[in-house]
Structures are given as structure tokens and as C-alpha cells.
JSON list of C-alpha atoms in Angstrom, two decimals:
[
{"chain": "A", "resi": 1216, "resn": "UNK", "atom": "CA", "xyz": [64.16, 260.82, -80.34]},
{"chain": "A", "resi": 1217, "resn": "UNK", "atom": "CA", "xyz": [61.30, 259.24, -81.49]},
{"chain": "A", "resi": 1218, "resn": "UNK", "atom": "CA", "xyz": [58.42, 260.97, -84.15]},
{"chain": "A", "resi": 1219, "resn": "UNK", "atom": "CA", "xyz": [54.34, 260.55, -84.50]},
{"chain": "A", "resi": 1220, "resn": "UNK", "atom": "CA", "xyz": [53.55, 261.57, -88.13]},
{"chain": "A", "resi": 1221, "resn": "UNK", "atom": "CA", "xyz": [50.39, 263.04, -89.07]},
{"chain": "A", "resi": 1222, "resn": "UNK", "atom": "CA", "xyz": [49.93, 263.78, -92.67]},
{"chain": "A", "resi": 1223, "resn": "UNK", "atom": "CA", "xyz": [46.98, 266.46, -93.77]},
{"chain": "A", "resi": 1224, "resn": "UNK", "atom": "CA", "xyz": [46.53, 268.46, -96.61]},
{"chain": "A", "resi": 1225, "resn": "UNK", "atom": "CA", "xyz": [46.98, 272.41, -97.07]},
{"chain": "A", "resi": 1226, "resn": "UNK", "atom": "CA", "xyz": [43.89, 274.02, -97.25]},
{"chain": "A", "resi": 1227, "resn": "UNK", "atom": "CA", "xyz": [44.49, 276.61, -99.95]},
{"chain": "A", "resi": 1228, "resn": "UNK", "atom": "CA", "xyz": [46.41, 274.46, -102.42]},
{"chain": "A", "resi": 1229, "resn": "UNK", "atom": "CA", "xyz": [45.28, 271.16, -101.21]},
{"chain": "A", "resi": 1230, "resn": "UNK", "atom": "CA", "xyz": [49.40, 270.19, -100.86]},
{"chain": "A", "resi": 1231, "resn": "UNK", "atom": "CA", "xyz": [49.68, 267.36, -99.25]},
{"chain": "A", "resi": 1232, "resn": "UNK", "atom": "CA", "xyz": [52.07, 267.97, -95.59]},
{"chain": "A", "resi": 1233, "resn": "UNK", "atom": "CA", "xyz": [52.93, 266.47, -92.63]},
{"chain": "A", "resi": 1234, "resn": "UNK", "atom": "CA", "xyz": [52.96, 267.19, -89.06]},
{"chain": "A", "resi": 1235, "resn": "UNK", "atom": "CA", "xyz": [55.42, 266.01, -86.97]},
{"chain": "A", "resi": 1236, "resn": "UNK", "atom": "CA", "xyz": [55.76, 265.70, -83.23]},
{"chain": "A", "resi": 1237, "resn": "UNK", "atom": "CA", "xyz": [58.78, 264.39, -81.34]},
{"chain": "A", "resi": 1238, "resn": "UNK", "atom": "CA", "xyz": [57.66, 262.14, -78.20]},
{"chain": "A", "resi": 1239, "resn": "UNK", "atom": "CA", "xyz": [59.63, 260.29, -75.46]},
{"chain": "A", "resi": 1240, "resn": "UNK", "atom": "CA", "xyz": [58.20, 256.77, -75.94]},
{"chain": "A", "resi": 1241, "resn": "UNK", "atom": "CA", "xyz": [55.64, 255.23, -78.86]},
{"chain": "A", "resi": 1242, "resn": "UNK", "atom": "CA", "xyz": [51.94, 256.46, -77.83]},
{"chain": "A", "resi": 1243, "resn": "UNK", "atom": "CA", "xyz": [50.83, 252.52, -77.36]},
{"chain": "A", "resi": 1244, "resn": "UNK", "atom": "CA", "xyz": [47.32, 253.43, -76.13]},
{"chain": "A", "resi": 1245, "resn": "UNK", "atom": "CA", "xyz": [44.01, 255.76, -77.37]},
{"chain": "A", "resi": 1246, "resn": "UNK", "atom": "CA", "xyz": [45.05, 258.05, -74.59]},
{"chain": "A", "resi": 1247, "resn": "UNK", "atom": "CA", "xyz": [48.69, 258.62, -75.63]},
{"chain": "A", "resi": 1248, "resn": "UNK", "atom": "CA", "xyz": [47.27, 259.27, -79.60]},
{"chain": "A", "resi": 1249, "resn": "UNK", "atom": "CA", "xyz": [44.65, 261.67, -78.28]},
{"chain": "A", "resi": 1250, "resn": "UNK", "atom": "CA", "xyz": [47.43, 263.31, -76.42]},
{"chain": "A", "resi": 1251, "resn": "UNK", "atom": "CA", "xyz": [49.64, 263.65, -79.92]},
{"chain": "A", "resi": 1252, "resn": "UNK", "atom": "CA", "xyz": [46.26, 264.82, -81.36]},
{"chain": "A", "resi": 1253, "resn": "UNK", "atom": "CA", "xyz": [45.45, 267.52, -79.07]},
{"chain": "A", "resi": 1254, "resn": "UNK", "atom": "CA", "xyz": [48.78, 269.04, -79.74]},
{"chain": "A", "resi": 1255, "resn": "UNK", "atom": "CA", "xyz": [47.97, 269.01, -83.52]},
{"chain": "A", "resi": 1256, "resn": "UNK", "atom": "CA", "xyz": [44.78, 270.34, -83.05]},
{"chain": "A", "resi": 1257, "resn": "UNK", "atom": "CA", "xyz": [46.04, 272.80, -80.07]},
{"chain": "A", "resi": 1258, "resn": "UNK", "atom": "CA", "xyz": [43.30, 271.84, -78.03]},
{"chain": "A", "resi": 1259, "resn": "UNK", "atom": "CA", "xyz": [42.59, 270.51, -74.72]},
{"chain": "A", "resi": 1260, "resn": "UNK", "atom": "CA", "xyz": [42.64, 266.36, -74.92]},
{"chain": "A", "resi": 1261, "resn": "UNK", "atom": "CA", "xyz": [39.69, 266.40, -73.40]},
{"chain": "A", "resi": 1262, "resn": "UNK", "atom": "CA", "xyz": [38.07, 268.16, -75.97]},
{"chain": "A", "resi": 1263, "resn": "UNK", "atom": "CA", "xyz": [37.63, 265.26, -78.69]},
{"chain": "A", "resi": 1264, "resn": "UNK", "atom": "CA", "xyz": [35.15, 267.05, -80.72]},
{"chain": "A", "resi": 1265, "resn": "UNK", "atom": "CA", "xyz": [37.93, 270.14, -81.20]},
{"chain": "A", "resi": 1266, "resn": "UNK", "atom": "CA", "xyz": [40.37, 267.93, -82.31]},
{"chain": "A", "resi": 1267, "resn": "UNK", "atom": "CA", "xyz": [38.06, 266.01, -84.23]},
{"chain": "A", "resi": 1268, "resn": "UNK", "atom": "CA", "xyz": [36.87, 269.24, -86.21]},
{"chain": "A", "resi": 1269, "resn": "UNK", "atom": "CA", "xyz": [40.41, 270.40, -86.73]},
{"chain": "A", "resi": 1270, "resn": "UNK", "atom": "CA", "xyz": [41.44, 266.70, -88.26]},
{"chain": "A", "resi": 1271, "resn": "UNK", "atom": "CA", "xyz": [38.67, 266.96, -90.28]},
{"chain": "A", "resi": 1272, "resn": "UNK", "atom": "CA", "xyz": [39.31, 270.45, -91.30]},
{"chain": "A", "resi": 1273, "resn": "UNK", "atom": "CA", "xyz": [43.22, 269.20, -92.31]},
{"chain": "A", "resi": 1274, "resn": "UNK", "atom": "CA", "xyz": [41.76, 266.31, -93.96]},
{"chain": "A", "resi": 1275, "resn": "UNK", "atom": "CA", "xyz": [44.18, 264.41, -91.37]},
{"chain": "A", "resi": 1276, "resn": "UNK", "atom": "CA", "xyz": [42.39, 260.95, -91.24]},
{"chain": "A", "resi": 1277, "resn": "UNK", "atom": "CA", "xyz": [45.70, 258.56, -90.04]},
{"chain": "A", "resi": 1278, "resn": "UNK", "atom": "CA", "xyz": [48.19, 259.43, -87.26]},
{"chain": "A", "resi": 1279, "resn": "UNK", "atom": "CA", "xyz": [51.74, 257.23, -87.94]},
{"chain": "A", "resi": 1280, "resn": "UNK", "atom": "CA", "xyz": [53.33, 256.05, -84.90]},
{"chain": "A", "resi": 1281, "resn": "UNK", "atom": "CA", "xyz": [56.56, 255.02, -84.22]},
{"chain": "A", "resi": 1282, "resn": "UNK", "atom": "CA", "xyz": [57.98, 251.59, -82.86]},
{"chain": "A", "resi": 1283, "resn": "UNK", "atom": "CA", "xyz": [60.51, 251.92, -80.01]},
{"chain": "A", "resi": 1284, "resn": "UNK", "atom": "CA", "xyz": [63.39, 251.94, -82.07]},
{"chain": "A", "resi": 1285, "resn": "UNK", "atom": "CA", "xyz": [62.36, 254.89, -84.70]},
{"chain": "A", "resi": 1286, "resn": "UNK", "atom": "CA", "xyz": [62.19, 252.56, -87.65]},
{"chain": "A", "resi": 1287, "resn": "UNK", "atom": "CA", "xyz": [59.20, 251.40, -88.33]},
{"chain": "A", "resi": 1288, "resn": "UNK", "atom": "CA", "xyz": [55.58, 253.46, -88.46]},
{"chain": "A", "resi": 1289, "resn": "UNK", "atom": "CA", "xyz": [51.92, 251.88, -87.46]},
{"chain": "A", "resi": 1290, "resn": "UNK", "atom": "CA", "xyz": [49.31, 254.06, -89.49]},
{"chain": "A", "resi": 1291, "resn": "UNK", "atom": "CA", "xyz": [45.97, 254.00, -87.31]},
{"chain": "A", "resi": 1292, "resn": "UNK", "atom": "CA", "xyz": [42.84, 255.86, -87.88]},
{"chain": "A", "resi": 1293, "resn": "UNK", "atom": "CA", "xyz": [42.28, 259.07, -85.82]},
{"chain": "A", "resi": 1294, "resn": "UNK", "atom": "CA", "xyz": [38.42, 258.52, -85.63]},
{"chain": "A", "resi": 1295, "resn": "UNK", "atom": "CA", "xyz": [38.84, 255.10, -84.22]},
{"chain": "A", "resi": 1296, "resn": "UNK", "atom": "CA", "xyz": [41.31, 256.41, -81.46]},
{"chain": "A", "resi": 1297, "resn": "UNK", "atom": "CA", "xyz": [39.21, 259.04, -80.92]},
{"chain": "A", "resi": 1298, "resn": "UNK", "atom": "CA", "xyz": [36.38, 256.67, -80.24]},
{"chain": "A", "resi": 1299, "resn": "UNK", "atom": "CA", "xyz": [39.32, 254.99, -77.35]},
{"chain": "A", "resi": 1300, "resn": "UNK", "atom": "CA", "xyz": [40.26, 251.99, -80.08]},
{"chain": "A", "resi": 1301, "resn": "UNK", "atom": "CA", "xyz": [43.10, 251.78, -82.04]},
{"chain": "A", "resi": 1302, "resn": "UNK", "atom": "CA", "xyz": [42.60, 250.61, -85.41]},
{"chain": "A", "resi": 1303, "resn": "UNK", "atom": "CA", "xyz": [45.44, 249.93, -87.95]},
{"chain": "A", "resi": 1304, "resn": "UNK", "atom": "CA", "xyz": [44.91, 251.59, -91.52]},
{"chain": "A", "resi": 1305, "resn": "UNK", "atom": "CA", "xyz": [45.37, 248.24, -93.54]},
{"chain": "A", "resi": 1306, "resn": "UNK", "atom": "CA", "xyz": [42.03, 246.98, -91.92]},
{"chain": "A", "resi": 1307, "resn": "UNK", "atom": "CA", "xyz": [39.74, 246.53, -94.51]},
{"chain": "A", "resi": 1308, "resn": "UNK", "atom": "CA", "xyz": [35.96, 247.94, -94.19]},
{"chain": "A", "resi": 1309, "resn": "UNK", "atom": "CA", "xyz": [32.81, 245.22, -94.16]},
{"chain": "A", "resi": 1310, "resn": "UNK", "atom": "CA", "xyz": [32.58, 245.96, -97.78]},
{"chain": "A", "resi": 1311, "resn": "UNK", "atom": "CA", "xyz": [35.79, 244.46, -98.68]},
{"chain": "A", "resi": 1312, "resn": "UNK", "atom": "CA", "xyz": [37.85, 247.80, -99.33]},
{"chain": "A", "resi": 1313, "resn": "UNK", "atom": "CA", "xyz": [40.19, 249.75, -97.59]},
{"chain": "A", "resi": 1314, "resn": "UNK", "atom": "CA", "xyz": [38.74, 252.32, -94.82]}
]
């Protein structure tokens, strides 16, 4: 069984959790992550501005996804796969620091 990680914060005591869903196979495309998203957000995957506002609301900015063996995580941003792209976390911003 394979895990997507998506860490957030607690809104009343700002402790930092994480949300974790099982899936079959590593979401490898914007699609698949909006899928994991929507279940987070318990909205409709259509609906990117719902699951936008409840990321947002969680202060949930990365979604981790697995590799097909379980062992390894690739952190991507959840605006950016939102937006249909998937962009790793470790890419740096036009201004030289991290995003």
C-alpha cells in the first residue's frame, strides 16, 4: 500500500499534522494530485477553487507523493498542480530562494 502525505497545520493551536491517504499507484500526473486533493478538501475535483480554499485554510501548501515502491516521497506544490503543472518543492523562486 502506497501513501500521499499532505502536511497542514491545526487551526486552533497551529500544530503542525499530516494527512494521509492510501492510493493504489503514485498520482504521476496534475489530475491524479487533484484527485488526492479533493479527498482532503472533501470536495468535488472539479471544484479547484474548494480545494484551493480548504488548502489554504490548512495552511497545506505541498502534497508528498510516493514512488512505486513506498520509499521515497516527491514534495510538489499544490498551487502549481492545481494550475495542471507539477512543480517539485526544491525549485527555487526567480529571486533566488525557496518557493
Amino acid at each position: 500500500m502506497l501513501f500521499a502525505l499532505i502536511p497542514y497545520l491545526e487551526m486552533e493551536d497551529d500544530a503542525a499534522e499530516v494527512w494521509i491517504d492510501p492510493v493504489s499507484a503514485p498520482p504521476t500526473t496534475p489530475a491524479e494530485v487533484v484527485a488526492v486533493l479533493a479527498r482532503f478538501a472533501d470536495a468535488d475535483p472539479a471544484d479547484l477553487e474548494a480545494i484551493a480554499t480548504h488548502c489554504d485554510a490548512w495552511h497545506a501548501d505541498r502534497i508528498l507523493l510516493p514512488d512505486a515502491g513506498g520509499t521515497q516521497w516527491r514534495s510538489v506544490w499544490i498551487a502549481d498542480a492545481l494550475d495542471g503543472r507539477l512543480v517539485d518543492t526544491s525549485v527555487r523562486s526567480l529571486t533566488g530562494g525557496m518557493r
